[in-house]
Tab-separated table of C-alpha atoms in Angstrom:
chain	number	residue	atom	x	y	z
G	1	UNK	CA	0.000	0.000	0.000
G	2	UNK	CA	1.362	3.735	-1.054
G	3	UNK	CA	1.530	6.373	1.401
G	4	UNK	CA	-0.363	8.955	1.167
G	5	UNK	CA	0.854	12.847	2.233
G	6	UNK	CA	-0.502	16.012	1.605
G	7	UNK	CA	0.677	19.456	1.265
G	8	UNK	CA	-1.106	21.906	3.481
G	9	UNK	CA	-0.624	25.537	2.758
G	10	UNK	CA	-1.851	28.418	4.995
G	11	UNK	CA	-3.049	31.808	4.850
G	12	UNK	CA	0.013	33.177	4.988
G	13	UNK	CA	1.920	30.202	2.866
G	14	UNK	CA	-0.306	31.730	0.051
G	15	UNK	CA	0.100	35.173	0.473
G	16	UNK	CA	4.188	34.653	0.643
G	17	UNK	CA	3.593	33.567	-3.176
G	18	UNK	CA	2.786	36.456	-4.575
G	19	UNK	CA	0.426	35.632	-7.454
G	20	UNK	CA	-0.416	38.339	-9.406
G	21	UNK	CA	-3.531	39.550	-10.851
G	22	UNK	CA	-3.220	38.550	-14.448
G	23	UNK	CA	-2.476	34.554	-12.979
G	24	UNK	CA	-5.495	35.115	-10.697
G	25	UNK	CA	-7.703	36.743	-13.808
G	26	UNK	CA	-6.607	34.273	-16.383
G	27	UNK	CA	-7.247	31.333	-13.837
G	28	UNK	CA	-10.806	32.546	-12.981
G	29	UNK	CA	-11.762	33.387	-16.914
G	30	UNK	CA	-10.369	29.764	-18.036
G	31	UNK	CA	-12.554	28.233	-14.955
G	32	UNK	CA	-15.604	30.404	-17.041
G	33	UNK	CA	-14.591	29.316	-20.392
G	34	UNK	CA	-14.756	25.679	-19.181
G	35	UNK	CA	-18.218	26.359	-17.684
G	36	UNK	CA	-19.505	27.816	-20.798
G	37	UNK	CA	-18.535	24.824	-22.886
G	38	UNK	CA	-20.149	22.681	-20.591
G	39	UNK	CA	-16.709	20.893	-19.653
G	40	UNK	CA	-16.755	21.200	-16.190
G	41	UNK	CA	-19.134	19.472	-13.019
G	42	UNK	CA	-20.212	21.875	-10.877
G	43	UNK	CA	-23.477	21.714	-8.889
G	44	UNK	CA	-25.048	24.742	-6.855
G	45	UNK	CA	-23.886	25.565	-3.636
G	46	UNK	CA	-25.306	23.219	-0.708
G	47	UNK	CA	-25.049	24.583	2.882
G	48	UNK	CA	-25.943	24.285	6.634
G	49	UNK	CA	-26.626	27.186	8.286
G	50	UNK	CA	-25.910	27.056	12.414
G	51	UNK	CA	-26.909	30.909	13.226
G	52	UNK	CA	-28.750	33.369	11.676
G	53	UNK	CA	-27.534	35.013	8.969
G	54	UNK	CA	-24.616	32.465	8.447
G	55	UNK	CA	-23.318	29.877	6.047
G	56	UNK	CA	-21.140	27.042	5.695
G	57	UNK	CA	-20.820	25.934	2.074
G	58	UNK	CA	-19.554	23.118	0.590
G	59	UNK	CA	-18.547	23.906	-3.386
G	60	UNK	CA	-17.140	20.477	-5.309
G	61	UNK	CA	-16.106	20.657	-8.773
G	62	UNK	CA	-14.137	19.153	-11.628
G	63	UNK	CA	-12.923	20.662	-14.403
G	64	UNK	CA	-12.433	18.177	-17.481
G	65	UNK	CA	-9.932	20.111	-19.904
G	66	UNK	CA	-7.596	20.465	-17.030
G	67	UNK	CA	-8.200	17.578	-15.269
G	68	UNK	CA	-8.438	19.390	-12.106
G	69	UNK	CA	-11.209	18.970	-8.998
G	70	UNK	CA	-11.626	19.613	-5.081
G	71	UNK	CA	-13.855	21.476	-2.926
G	72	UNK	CA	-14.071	24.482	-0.890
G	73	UNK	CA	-15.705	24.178	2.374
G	74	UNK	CA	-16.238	27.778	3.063
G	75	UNK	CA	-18.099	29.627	5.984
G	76	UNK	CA	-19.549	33.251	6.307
G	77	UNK	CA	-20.217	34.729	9.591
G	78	UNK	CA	-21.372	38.459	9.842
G	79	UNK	CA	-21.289	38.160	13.994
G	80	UNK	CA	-17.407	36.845	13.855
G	81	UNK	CA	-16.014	40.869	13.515
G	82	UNK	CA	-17.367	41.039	17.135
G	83	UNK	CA	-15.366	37.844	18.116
G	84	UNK	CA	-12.412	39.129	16.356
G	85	UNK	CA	-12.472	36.684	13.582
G	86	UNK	CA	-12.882	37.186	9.829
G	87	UNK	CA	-16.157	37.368	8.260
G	88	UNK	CA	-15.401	33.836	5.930
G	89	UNK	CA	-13.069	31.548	6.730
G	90	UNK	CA	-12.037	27.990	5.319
G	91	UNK	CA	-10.259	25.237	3.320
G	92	UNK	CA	-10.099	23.953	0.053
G	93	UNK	CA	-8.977	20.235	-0.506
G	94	UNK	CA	-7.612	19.672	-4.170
G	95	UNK	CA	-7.983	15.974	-5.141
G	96	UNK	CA	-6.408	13.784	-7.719
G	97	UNK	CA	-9.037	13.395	-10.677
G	98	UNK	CA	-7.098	9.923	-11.441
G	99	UNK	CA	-7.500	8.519	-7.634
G	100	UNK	CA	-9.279	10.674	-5.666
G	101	UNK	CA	-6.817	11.001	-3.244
G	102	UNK	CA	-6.286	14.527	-1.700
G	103	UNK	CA	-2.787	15.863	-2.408
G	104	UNK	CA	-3.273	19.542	-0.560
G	105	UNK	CA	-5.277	21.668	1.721
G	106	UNK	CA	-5.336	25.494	1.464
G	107	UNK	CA	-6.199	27.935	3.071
G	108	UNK	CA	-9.393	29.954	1.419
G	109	UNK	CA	-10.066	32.757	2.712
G	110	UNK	CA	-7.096	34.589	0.560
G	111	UNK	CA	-8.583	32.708	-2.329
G	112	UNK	CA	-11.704	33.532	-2.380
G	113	UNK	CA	-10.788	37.295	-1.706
G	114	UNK	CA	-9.076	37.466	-4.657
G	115	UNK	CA	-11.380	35.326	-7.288
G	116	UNK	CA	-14.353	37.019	-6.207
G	117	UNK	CA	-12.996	40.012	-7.225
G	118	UNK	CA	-11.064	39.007	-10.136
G	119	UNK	CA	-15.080	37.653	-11.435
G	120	UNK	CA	-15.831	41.167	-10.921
G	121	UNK	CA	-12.511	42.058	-12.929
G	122	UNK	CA	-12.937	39.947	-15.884
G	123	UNK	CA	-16.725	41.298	-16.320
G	124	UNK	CA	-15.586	45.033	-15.879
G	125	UNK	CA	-12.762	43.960	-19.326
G	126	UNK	CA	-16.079	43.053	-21.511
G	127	UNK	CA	-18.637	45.767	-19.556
G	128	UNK	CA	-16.790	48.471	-17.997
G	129	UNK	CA	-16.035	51.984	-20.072
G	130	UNK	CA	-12.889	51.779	-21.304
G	131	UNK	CA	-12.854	55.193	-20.023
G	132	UNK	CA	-13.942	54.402	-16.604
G	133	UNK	CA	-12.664	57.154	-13.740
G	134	UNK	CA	-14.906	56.629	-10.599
G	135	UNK	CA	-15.679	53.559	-8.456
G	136	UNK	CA	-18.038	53.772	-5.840
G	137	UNK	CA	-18.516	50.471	-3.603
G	138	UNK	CA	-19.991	49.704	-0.198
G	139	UNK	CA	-17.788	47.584	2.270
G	140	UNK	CA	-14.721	49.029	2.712
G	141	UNK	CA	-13.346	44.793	4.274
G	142	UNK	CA	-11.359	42.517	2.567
G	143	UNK	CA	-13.481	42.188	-1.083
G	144	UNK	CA	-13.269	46.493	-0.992
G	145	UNK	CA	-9.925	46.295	-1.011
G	146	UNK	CA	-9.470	43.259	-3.668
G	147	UNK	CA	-12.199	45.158	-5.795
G	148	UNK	CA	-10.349	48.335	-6.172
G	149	UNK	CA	-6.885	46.360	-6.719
G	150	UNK	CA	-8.592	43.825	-9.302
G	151	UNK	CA	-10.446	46.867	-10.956
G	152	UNK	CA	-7.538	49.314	-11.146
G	153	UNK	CA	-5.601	46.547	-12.881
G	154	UNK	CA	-8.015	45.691	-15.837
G	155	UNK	CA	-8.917	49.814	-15.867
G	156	UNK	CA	-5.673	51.628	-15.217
G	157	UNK	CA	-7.755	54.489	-15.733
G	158	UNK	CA	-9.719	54.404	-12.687
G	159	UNK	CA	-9.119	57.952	-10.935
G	160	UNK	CA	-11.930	57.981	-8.184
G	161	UNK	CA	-12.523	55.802	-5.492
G	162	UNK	CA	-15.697	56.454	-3.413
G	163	UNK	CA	-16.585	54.009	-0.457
G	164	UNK	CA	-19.201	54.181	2.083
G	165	UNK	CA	-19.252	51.640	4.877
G	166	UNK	CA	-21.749	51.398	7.966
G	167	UNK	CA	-18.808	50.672	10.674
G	168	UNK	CA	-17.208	54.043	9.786
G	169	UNK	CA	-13.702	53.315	11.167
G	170	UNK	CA	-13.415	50.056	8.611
G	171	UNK	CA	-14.586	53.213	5.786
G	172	UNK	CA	-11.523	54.889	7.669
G	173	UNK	CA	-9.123	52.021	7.264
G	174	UNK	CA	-9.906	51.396	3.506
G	175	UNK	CA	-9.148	55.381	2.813
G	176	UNK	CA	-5.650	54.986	4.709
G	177	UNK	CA	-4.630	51.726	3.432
G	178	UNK	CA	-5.510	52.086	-0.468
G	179	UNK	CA	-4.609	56.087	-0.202
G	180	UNK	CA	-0.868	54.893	0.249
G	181	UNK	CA	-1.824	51.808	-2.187
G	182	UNK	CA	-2.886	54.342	-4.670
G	183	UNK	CA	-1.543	57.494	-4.407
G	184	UNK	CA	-2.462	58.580	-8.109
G	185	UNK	CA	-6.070	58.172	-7.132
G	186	UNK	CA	-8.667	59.971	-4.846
G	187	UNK	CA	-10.107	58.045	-2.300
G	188	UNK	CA	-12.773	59.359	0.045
G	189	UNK	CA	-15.118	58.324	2.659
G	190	UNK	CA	-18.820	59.189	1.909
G	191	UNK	CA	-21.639	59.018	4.974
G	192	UNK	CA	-24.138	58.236	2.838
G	193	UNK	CA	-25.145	55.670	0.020
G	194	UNK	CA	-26.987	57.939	-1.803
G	195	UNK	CA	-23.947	60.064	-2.276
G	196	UNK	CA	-22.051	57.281	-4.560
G	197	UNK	CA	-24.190	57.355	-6.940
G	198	UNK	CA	-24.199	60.452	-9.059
G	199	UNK	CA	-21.449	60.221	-11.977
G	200	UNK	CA	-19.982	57.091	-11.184
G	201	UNK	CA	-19.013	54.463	-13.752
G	202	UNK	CA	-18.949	51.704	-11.426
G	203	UNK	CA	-20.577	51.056	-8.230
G	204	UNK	CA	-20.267	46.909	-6.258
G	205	UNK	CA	-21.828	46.379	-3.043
G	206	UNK	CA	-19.471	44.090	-1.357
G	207	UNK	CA	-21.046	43.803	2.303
G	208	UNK	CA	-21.199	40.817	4.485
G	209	UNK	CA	-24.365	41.845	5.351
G	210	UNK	CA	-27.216	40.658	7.724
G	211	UNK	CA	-30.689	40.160	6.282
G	212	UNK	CA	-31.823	43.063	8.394
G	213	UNK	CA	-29.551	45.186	6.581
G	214	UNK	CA	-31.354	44.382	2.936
G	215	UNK	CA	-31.836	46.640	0.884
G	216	UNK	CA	-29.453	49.146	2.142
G	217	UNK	CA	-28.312	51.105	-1.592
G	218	UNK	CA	-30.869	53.918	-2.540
G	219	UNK	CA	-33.841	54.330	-4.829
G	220	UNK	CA	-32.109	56.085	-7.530
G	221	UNK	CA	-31.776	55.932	-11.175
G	222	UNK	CA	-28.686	54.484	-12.236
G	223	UNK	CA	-26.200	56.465	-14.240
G	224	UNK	CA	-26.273	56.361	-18.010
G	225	UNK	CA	-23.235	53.480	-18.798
G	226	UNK	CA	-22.571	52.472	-15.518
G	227	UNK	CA	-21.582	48.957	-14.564
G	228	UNK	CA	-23.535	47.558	-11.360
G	229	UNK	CA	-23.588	45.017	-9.613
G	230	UNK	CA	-23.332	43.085	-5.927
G	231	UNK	CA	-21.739	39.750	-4.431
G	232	UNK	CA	-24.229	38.815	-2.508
G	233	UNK	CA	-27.214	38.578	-5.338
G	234	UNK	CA	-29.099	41.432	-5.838
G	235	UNK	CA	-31.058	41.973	-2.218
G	236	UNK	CA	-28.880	45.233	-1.414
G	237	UNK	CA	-30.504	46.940	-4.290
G	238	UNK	CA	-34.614	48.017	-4.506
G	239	UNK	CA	-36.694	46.381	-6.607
G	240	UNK	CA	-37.040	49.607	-8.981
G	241	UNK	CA	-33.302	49.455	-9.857
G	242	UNK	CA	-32.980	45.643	-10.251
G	243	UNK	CA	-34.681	45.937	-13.060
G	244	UNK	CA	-34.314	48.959	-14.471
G	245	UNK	CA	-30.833	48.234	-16.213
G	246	UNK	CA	-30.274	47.345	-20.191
G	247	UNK	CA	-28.575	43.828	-19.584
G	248	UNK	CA	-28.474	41.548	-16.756
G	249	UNK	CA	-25.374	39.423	-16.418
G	250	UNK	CA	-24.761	35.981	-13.704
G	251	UNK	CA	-21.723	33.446	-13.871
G	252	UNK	CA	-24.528	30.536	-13.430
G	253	UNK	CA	-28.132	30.547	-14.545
G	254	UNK	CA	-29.053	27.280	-12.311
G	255	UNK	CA	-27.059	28.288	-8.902
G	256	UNK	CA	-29.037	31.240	-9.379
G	257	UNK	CA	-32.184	29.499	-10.099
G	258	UNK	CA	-31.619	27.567	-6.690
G	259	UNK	CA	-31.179	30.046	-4.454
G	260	UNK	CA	-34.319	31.503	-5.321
G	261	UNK	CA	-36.154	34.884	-6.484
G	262	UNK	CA	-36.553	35.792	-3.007
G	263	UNK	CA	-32.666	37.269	-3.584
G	264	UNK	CA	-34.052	38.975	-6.284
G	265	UNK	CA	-36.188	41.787	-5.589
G	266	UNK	CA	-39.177	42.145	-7.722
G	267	UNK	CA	-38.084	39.018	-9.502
G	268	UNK	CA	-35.693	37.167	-11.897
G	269	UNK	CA	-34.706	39.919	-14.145
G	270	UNK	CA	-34.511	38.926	-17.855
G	271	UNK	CA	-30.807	37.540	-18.248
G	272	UNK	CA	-28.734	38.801	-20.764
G	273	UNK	CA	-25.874	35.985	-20.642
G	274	UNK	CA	-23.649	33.875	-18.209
G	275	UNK	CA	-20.200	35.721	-17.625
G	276	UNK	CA	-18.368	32.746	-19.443
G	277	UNK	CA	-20.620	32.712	-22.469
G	278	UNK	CA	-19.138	36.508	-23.025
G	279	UNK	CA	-15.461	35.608	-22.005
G	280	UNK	CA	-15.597	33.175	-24.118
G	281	UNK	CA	-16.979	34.953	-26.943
G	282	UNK	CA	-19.947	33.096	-27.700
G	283	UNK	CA	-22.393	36.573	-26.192
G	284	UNK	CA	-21.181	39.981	-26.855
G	285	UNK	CA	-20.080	42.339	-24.055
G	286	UNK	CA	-21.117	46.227	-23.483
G	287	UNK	CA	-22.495	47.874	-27.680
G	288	UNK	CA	-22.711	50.989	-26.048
G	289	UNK	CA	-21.440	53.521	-23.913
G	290	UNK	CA	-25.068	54.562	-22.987
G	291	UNK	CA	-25.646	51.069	-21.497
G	292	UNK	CA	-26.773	50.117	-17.691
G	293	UNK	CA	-25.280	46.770	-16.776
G	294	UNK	CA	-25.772	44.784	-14.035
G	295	UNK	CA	-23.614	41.851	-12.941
G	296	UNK	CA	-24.498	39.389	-10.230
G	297	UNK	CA	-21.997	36.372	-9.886
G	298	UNK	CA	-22.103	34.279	-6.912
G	299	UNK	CA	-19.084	32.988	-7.287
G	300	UNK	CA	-18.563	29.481	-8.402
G	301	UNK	CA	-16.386	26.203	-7.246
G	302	UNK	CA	-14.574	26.115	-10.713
G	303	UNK	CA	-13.257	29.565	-9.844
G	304	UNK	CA	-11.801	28.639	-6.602
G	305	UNK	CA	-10.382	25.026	-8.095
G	306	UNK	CA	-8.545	26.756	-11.187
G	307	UNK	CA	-6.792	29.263	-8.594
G	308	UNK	CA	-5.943	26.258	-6.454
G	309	UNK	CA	-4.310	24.708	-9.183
G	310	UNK	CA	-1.947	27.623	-9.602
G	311	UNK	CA	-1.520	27.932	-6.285
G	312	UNK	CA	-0.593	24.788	-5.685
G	313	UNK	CA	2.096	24.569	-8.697
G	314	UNK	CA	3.733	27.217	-7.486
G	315	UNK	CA	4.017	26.481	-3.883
G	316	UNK	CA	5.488	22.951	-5.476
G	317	UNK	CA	8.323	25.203	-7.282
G	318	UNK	CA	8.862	27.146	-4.747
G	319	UNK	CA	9.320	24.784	-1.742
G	320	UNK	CA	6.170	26.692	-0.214
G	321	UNK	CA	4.195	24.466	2.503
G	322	UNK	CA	4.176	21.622	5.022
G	323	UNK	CA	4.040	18.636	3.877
G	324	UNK	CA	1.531	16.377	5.769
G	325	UNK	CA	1.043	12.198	6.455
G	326	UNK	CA	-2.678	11.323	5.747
G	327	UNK	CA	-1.968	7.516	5.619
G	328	UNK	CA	1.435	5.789	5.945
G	329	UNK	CA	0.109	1.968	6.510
G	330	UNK	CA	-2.929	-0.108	5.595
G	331	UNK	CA	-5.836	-0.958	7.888
């Protein structure tokens, strides 16, 4: 019987890496391109859900064109920033698609940081103005930050960044940190979500929100040829604007389907196309610069697997990692 070790990577194993954003980009659109060519398994999201407002979800997928599956086993927690924990927290197991056997764990908090907004990224490349100059988003946490970086990247152009958050001091943090990050750029604090609105070309709600909180951006008519959109389906927006845009955008017509239209206020809007279906050039992106978009992706398992991949290749060339004994004998 073969032994049977592991390499287990943590947060900061990961972070010591330093992927960059065109590896983390290019891994999530080739995930995309595999789900719009029907080449990869990857069911909705399936959860339990201990606490109000909470989640832990398990995400398994395989990817056939790169031979490549796991799972994520990820958690959400809005009532962990008064425990002094982060808001998700998880792993994600990568298995062998000739055995089955597990080969690492990672970290995935990091991960999913960075895909989630690199989804966001890749749709801004086929919707966002090429002349793009402000960015408004609420949540000022770890997916404000990795929206701006992800963003700026794909639209070096960006010259604005607007951000309102309801724990002021975290609104406070993300103008220091990113200020110094960015110096080119203006970055301010606004008190109000009504005050993002006016003149911006892109505005993400990126709030670990509680249900309470729901819908929490304003009434207002969108800007002509703005890019909109949320990560946590479309509840933070009113009814009105949910459906008052020109095309609707989601990475995946069934996980949306099966969480529900209660996440969509007013309904299922009329979808335009799945994000991969336009990376992969089967549905067009933005035909105008007078177009309202809005893009809600959920974020999906293949994402999260493709990163791994990378992740784990390079932690393999750079010696990055413990390495782990899952069985050494048979039973």
């Amino acid at each position: 019987m073969q032994k049977v070790n592991l390499l287990y990577l943590s947060q900061e194993d990961i972070v010591s890496l330093n992927i960059g954003w065109d590896t983390i980009i290019n891994a999530v659109e080739r995930a995309l391109i595999e789900h719009s060519n029907g080449t990869v398994e990857n069911p909705p999201k399936r959860g339990v859900h201990t606490r109000p407002d909470c989640f832990i979800h398990e995400m398994p997928v395989y990817l056939k064109n790169m031979d490549a599956c796991g799972i994520k086993w990820v958690s959400g927690y809005p009532s962990n920033r008064e425990k002094g924990l982060p808001f998700i927290l998880g792993v994600q197991v990568m298995n062998s698609a000739e055995t089955g056997a597990p080969y690492c764990i990672m970290d995935c908090r990091w991960l999913t940081g960075v895909r989630t907004a690199a989804v966001t990224a890749a749709t801004a490349k086929r919707f966002g103005r090429k002349d793009s100059k402000v960015l408004s988003i609420v949540g000022g946490g770890v997916q404000g930050k990795m929206h701006l970086r992800a963003l700026k990247h794909v639209l070096p152009g960006l010259e604005e960044c607007r951000v309102y958050d309801k724990f002021g001091n975290v609104a406070e943090g993300f103008v220091d940190e990113m200020s110094r990050e960015f110096p080119e750029m203006l970055i301010k604090q606004y008190p109000k979500t009504e005050m993002l609105i006016p003149d911006s070309d892109l505005i993400f709600t990126l709030a670990g929100a509680s249900l309470a909180d729901y819908p929490f951006m304003p009434d207002m008519d969108l800007p002509k040829g703005v890019l909109a959109g949320s990560i946590e389906s479309a509840r933070s927006w009113p009814a009105r604007v949910c459906h008052s845009a020109d095309k609707y955008i989601t990475d995946d017509l069934v996980s949306t389907i099966s969480f529900g239209e209660e996440c969509y206020p007013g309904g299922f809007p009329e979808w335009t196309a799945q994000t991969g279906d336009v990376i992969s050039g089967k549905k067009p992106g933005r035909e105008s610069d007078d177009e309202i978009v809005l893009a809600f992706n959920w974020g999906l398992a293949c994402e999260d697997i493709s990163l791994g991949w990378d992740i784990y290749n390079a932690a393999k060339e750079k010696g990055v990692g413990t390495i782990l004994p899952l069985m050494q004998t048979d039973i």
